[in-house]
Amino acid sequence: MSISGLTRASRAHPGFVAALIHRLSGLALAIFLPLHFLMLGLALDEAAFSGAVAWSNQPLVKISEALMVSALAVHFAGGLRLLAVEFLGLTRAQGAWIAGCFAFGGGVGILFLMRAF
Amino acid sequence: MTSQERTFQVDIWRGDENGEYQPFEVPERENQTVLDVVTYIQRHLDPALAYRFACRVGVCGSCAMTVNGRPRWTCRTHVSRVVKNGKLTIAPLTNLPVIRDLVTDMTPFFEKWRDARGRFVAGDGPKNELAPVEPESNERAAASEAIECINCGVCYSACDVVSWRDDYLGPAALNRAWAAWNDVRDGDRTGILKAVSQGTGCHTCHTHQSCAEHCPVALNPTFSIAGLKRASLKAKLKGQLR
Amino acid sequence: MSPVSYLLQRGTAMLMVPLIITHLAVIIMAVQGGLSAEEILSRTHGSMMWAGFYGLFVFAASIHAGIGMQTILREWTPLGRLASANIGHALIAILWVLGARAIYAVVWA
Amino acid sequence: MLETMRTDILIIGSGGAGLFAALYAKKANPDLDITIAVKGLVGKSGCTRMVQGGYNVALNSDDSIERHFMDTIVGGKWLPHQDLAWALVNGAVKRIHELENEYGCFFDRNADGSLHQKAFAGQSFDRTVHKGDLTGIEIINRLSEQVWAQDINRLEEHRAVAFVPTKDGSGIAGVLLINMRAGSFRFVQAKTILLGAGGGPTMYRYHTPSGDKSCDGMTMGLRAGLKLRDMEMVQFHPTGILAGNDTRMTGTILEEGLRGSGGYLLNGERERFMFNYHSHGERATRDIVSRSMIEEVRAGRGTPGGGIYIRMAHLGPEKVAKQFKGMVKRCADCGFDLAGGDVEVLPTAHYMMGGIAFEPDCKTTLEGLYVAGEDSGGVHGANRLGGNGVANSTVFGGVAGEAMAKAITDGTDWREPDASVIEHEVGRCLKPFTGKPGDLNAIRETLVDLMWDKAGIIRDKSLLEDCIRELDALGEEHAVAGLADSTRAFNLTWHDWLNLESQILVSKSIAHAALAREDSRGAHYRADFPETGDLETTRYTTIELSDGDKLVTGSEPVEFTIVKPGESLIEGEAGAPPEIAPPPQAAE
Ligand SMILES: Cc1cc2nc3c(=O)[nH]c(=O)nc-3n(C[C@H](O)[C@H](O)[C@H](O)COP(=O)(O)OP(=O)(O)OC[C@H]3O[C@@H](n4cnc5c(N)ncnc54)[C@H](O)[C@@H]3O)c2cc1C
Ligand code: HEM
Ligand code: SF4
Ligand code: F3S
Ligand code: FES
């Protein structure tokens, strides 16, 4: 038995949740990035590239793309917030800022979906 | 214990890191801190229960434990504020070696305090005078914000970065370094920045803010660490950290 | 994390702020009515402006992500400091190569 | 089972006395091997850390060492050892400079950057240096970090249980300790040894000191044949929280400034009563307020919890919450509303003026053993001024450190211990594991009530005689009370047993000394001898252990080496507040 499991109550606050989401979104982006580059690299062969782009217009792929865009937006907003904490010493009212970052990330994802469909 | 007394269940960690929880029934009192609960068990139910305390009023920082999953000072935590569904779970602090039951070995915590140069180094000012320091000055204000640490280890236990890499100096030591760095009387302020900007120092912090969230005396190590990140980066860019 | 890694990671993050804003805007714009290869390529083909933009982006994002992955490996896996650093650096190199190839493909090929 | 080790200097306790001694000895001779042994963790146990109010020191050009001295002597009702008090007021000036300039204490400043000094009761000048109302944390943290960073050995969670003399009894060879974490014994041989275990009147139902203090140092001193003085002098602080007998919060302090700034004390009928006792009302001195509160309760006008209410709400709850943030938060954490409601309080045992008799160089009569801090007696006489306690421990701690290092440089060597003493003392400590489990809780409850009721704030002959008789019986009960033979590692119940042993012996000393002093002065009040008595012929009480278990009291004349009653070194009245009495800002 361990003293505290994965779900430590001490983690249940905005700062930790934000850091976790920031990390997971960063991780997702870092994994997605080489794939993204490989896909764009297909443009060396026009037909392959058209195929890939056409494939990406399937609804399921579009939804995954929306998730990636959301991840980027959330990571971006959360990253800005972190920079503000670190470089401007802004540590107050972080709960509200963090909620704002999530809203921004979610908003961008929804906007993407609305325009994509 | 009389039969009319209302009781509640308390699960207490027993043994070392590989121990387990043991349930106890403890009578309710109107005024009762978590430390009182532990004391009750030691005095009346199991004389061998190990725990640590000293001042009992929140100044010595000896009595911190994990209460329902959160690190807290137990002498100043009223049971009614933390009891959940009529139950309490009490364990030793995390991120420190367990000696037995609720007692941890705080040695690594203090070693890191030392390694972060959490200590005043005398300057060469006159020894028979007291340096004038204006209370409103930026440095003094910053030092004052960070200075009243009771070195309880709560932040250190709450910080997940400490859990993830045990060489990280941790919030309390860095918070102290920040107060020291803002002390204009210190004779080697650059030395502090050198100490905290090694690989395991302030830049290792990911701004989880669990430290500030849990600090019982409402200090804000996150802010202090951010200050050190900036100050040491500046010094680094100016080539002062060689 | 060393102050140098820290500087590079935060520096690239700041550098990417305008790039990401632009990138997000372009994505949202372009996605209207579905993507097509011609659409993408007509924007990028032969454009030195976009070549520069993506060049900078690839450069920064690779460093940023490489260092970030290094941290994650150090903290979330049993890998030590050196192994994590090596993998992080390798990732930067791989991303640079793949990124350069992608830019070449959409601008010049 | 018995580990042994050698060190040059062994220091017992890590309060102001212990830490200063270590740093001073190291500075005097960096090659010395220095070891601090402490019952808790270094810097995190003891009472120096709990100091709220501050540190008395004459720094201002309008103040003077003489003035601080006179305040101390008059406050102590002419009972202090004058050379010690003189060393205190002089040393304090040096210490404050060291604390600031060498160890980095960051005391509060005035707007112009100079050190802020506040008013504290019983002083004719505002001279109390402080860091907010958490002065002790600042001092101890700064000293501890210096110790952590140096090559000074730490034996943490090591409890000293006996001084081990040489075979011929001429000097001290070392100290027997219990390694509390392991539950084993350790003998530490040292060339010089400092006792700085900090006394602490924890044998009273209501008390302020930290839980690790149980008069072990005085007990070891008595057992080693040392003479204690002024043991009847126990200081009570008027406002300790009353929260029930099952909580450790009970007895902890609410600061003096609450009364000073206009707080009311109300009896069970919620009437102010202090003016019935003294024209200064709530702002009278600690001893008067404490006594009046007890009389009010004894007259049947106490609160349901048997205490007195303190009320601040009439000053405006918001204002109170702001001005006394720390106290309001502390009460709130305990479930009380100090800003808006009435909180039950009672006087609480705070400090022991008495202790082991010593010389200004901290030597005791046992060759090689030094003492400093609250374990020592004679500096404060019948009453300790707020702010002189931490000055006492830091000043004499440093003096001891220097003296111990010098003794070694001058050739003091290790002495050979009397092995039979070690064996005997180990046996004494282990005795409870052989007996039938006894009821330690009952013994503790009996002790704290006994001391509270019969040797407390108001004493008389018959109470004290009862007290001594019952303490003797309790001592016998304790001696045969056994413990379940479970693990000895970190066995707090075993240490409770040892605590009680020390507390009972020192309680007896208090009661005997109180019976011997047939007058009332300072902290000691005899209802049957309410007058102070003749100052010129002032004598102090002594007590020692003879034949192993008999306490023998005596008395010695106070030598007025610097100033005689009726004389003064200063203009104006010593001890009287400067100008029109400002409310005491004391936050102790
Ligand atoms: C709540 C409170 C507030 C106070 N406020 C003030 C104030 O404002 N101004 C002022 O001047 N004074 C104040 N005092 C008094 C002051 O704190 C003490 O007089 C002084 O600090 C005592 O210092 P010391 O070094 O002798 O003992 P302590 O600081 O008490 O240290 C004793 C040390 O000895 C250790 N120890 C005890 N027994 C053993 C053993 N058997 N073996 C090994 N180690 C042992 C303890 O763990 C501790 O480390 C206050 C006291 C209290 C309780
Ligand atoms: C303007 C855009 C971006 C900003 C402002 C930003 C900001 C940040 C910051 C401040 C961190 C440090 C977090 C920490 O260590 O506490 C970080 C981590 C990270 N970022 Fe970014 N980032 C941006 C874009 C990206 C992109 C495009 C990627 C992916 C390719 C990425 C991947 C990562 C990764 C993997 C981490 C590590 C996460 C961690 O250590 O928890 N970031 N980012
Ligand atoms: S910063 Fe706060 S939580 Fe951390 S050790 Fe200090 S007082 Fe405790
Ligand atoms: S919780 Fe840990 S990650 Fe940083 S902000 Fe506090 S030290
Ligand atoms: S016992 Fe000292 S902080 Fe809790």
Coordinates of C-alpha atoms in Angstrom, one line a residue, chain B residues 29 31 33 35-36 39 42-44 47-57 59-62 73 76 78 81 99-100 103 105-106 110 113-114 118-120 122 126-135 140 143 147-152 176 183 185 216, chain D residues 41 44-45 49-50 59 96-97 100-107 109-111 113 115 131 134 137-138 141-142 145-146 148-149 157 181 207-212 243 246-250 252 329-330 333-336 441 444 486-487 489-493 496:
Chain B
R29 CA -14.8 16.8 21.1
N31 CA -12.4 21.6 20.4
T33 CA -7.3 19.4 16.3
L35 CA -2.9 16.6 16.6
D36 CA -5.3 16.0 19.5
T39 CA -2.5 12.3 20.8
Q42 CA -1.3 7.4 21.6
R43 CA -2.6 8.1 25.1
H44 CA -5.6 5.9 25.1
P47 CA 0.8 3.7 23.3
A48 CA 3.3 2.8 20.5
L49 CA 2.0 5.3 18.0
A50 CA 4.8 7.6 16.8
Y51 CA 4.3 11.2 15.8
R52 CA 6.1 14.5 16.2
F53 CA 5.1 17.8 17.6
A54 CA 6.6 20.5 19.7
C55 CA 5.1 24.0 20.0
R56 CA 1.4 23.0 19.5
V57 CA 0.6 26.5 18.2
V59 CA 5.4 28.0 15.1
C60 CA 7.8 25.1 15.1
G61 CA 6.6 23.3 12.0
S62 CA 7.2 19.9 13.6
W73 CA 0.1 21.5 10.1
R76 CA -3.7 24.2 13.9
H78 CA -9.5 21.8 13.6
R81 CA -12.7 21.6 9.0
I99 CA 10.9 6.9 10.2
R100 CA 7.9 5.2 11.7
V103 CA 7.2 10.6 11.6
D105 CA 13.1 12.1 8.4
M106 CA 13.4 15.8 7.5
F110 CA 17.3 20.8 5.6
W113 CA 17.9 24.4 2.6
R114 CA 21.6 24.5 3.0
G118 CA 19.4 29.5 2.5
R119 CA 21.6 31.3 5.0
F120 CA 22.9 34.8 5.6
A122 CA 27.9 38.5 6.7
P126 CA 30.5 47.8 10.4
K127 CA 29.9 45.2 13.0
N128 CA 29.0 47.7 15.7
E129 CA 26.2 49.4 13.8
L130 CA 22.9 48.2 12.6
A131 CA 22.4 48.6 8.9
P132 CA 19.6 51.0 8.0
V133 CA 17.0 49.2 5.8
E134 CA 13.9 51.1 4.9
P135 CA 10.9 49.0 5.5
R140 CA 12.9 44.7 2.2
A143 CA 12.2 39.7 1.9
I147 CA 10.6 35.4 5.6
E148 CA 8.1 34.0 8.0
C149 CA 8.6 30.4 7.0
I150 CA 8.2 27.8 9.8
N151 CA 10.1 25.2 7.8
C152 CA 7.2 22.7 8.2
R176 CA 14.4 31.1 1.8
D183 CA 18.6 41.1 2.0
R185 CA 23.0 43.3 4.1
P216 CA -0.1 27.0 6.3
Chain D
L41 CA 14.8 18.5 15.7
K44 CA 12.3 23.1 15.8
S45 CA 11.9 22.4 19.5
R49 CA 11.3 29.6 18.7
M50 CA 8.0 30.5 20.3
L59 CA 20.3 50.6 22.0
I96 CA 21.6 42.0 18.8
H97 CA 24.5 43.2 16.7
E100 CA 21.7 41.2 12.7
N101 CA 25.1 41.5 11.2
E102 CA 26.5 38.0 11.4
Y103 CA 23.5 35.6 11.4
G104 CA 21.1 37.7 9.4
C105 CA 18.1 38.3 11.6
F106 CA 16.0 40.9 10.0
F107 CA 14.3 42.7 12.8
R109 CA 12.7 48.8 11.2
N110 CA 11.4 52.3 11.7
A111 CA 10.5 54.3 8.6
G113 CA 15.6 52.4 8.5
L115 CA 15.7 49.4 14.4
K131 CA 10.3 40.8 14.1
L134 CA 7.1 36.0 15.5
I137 CA 11.1 32.1 14.5
E138 CA 13.4 34.7 13.0
N141 CA 15.7 30.0 11.9
R142 CA 18.7 32.2 11.2
E145 CA 20.7 27.6 9.1
Q146 CA 24.2 28.7 10.3
W148 CA 23.1 23.3 9.3
A149 CA 25.7 24.8 7.1
E157 CA 15.7 13.2 18.7
R181 CA 14.3 7.0 17.0
H207 CA 1.1 26.1 30.4
T208 CA 2.6 27.8 27.3
P209 CA 6.0 26.1 26.6
S210 CA 6.5 23.6 23.9
G211 CA 5.6 20.0 24.5
D212 CA 9.2 18.7 24.4
A243 CA -10.4 24.9 25.1
D246 CA -8.4 17.0 25.7
T247 CA -6.7 19.5 23.4
R248 CA -3.1 20.6 23.3
M249 CA -4.3 24.1 22.4
T250 CA -5.3 24.7 26.0
T252 CA -1.3 28.4 24.6
K329 CA -6.3 33.4 12.9
R330 CA -5.0 31.2 15.7
D333 CA -8.1 27.7 13.7
C334 CA -9.1 26.5 17.1
G335 CA -12.8 27.2 16.5
F336 CA -13.1 30.6 18.3
N441 CA -2.8 9.5 31.9
R444 CA -0.5 13.2 34.4
S486 CA 6.2 -2.7 22.7
T487 CA 8.9 -1.2 20.5
A489 CA 11.8 3.1 18.9
F490 CA 10.0 6.4 18.8
N491 CA 7.9 5.3 21.8
L492 CA 6.3 8.5 22.9
T493 CA 4.6 6.8 25.8
D496 CA 5.8 10.5 28.6

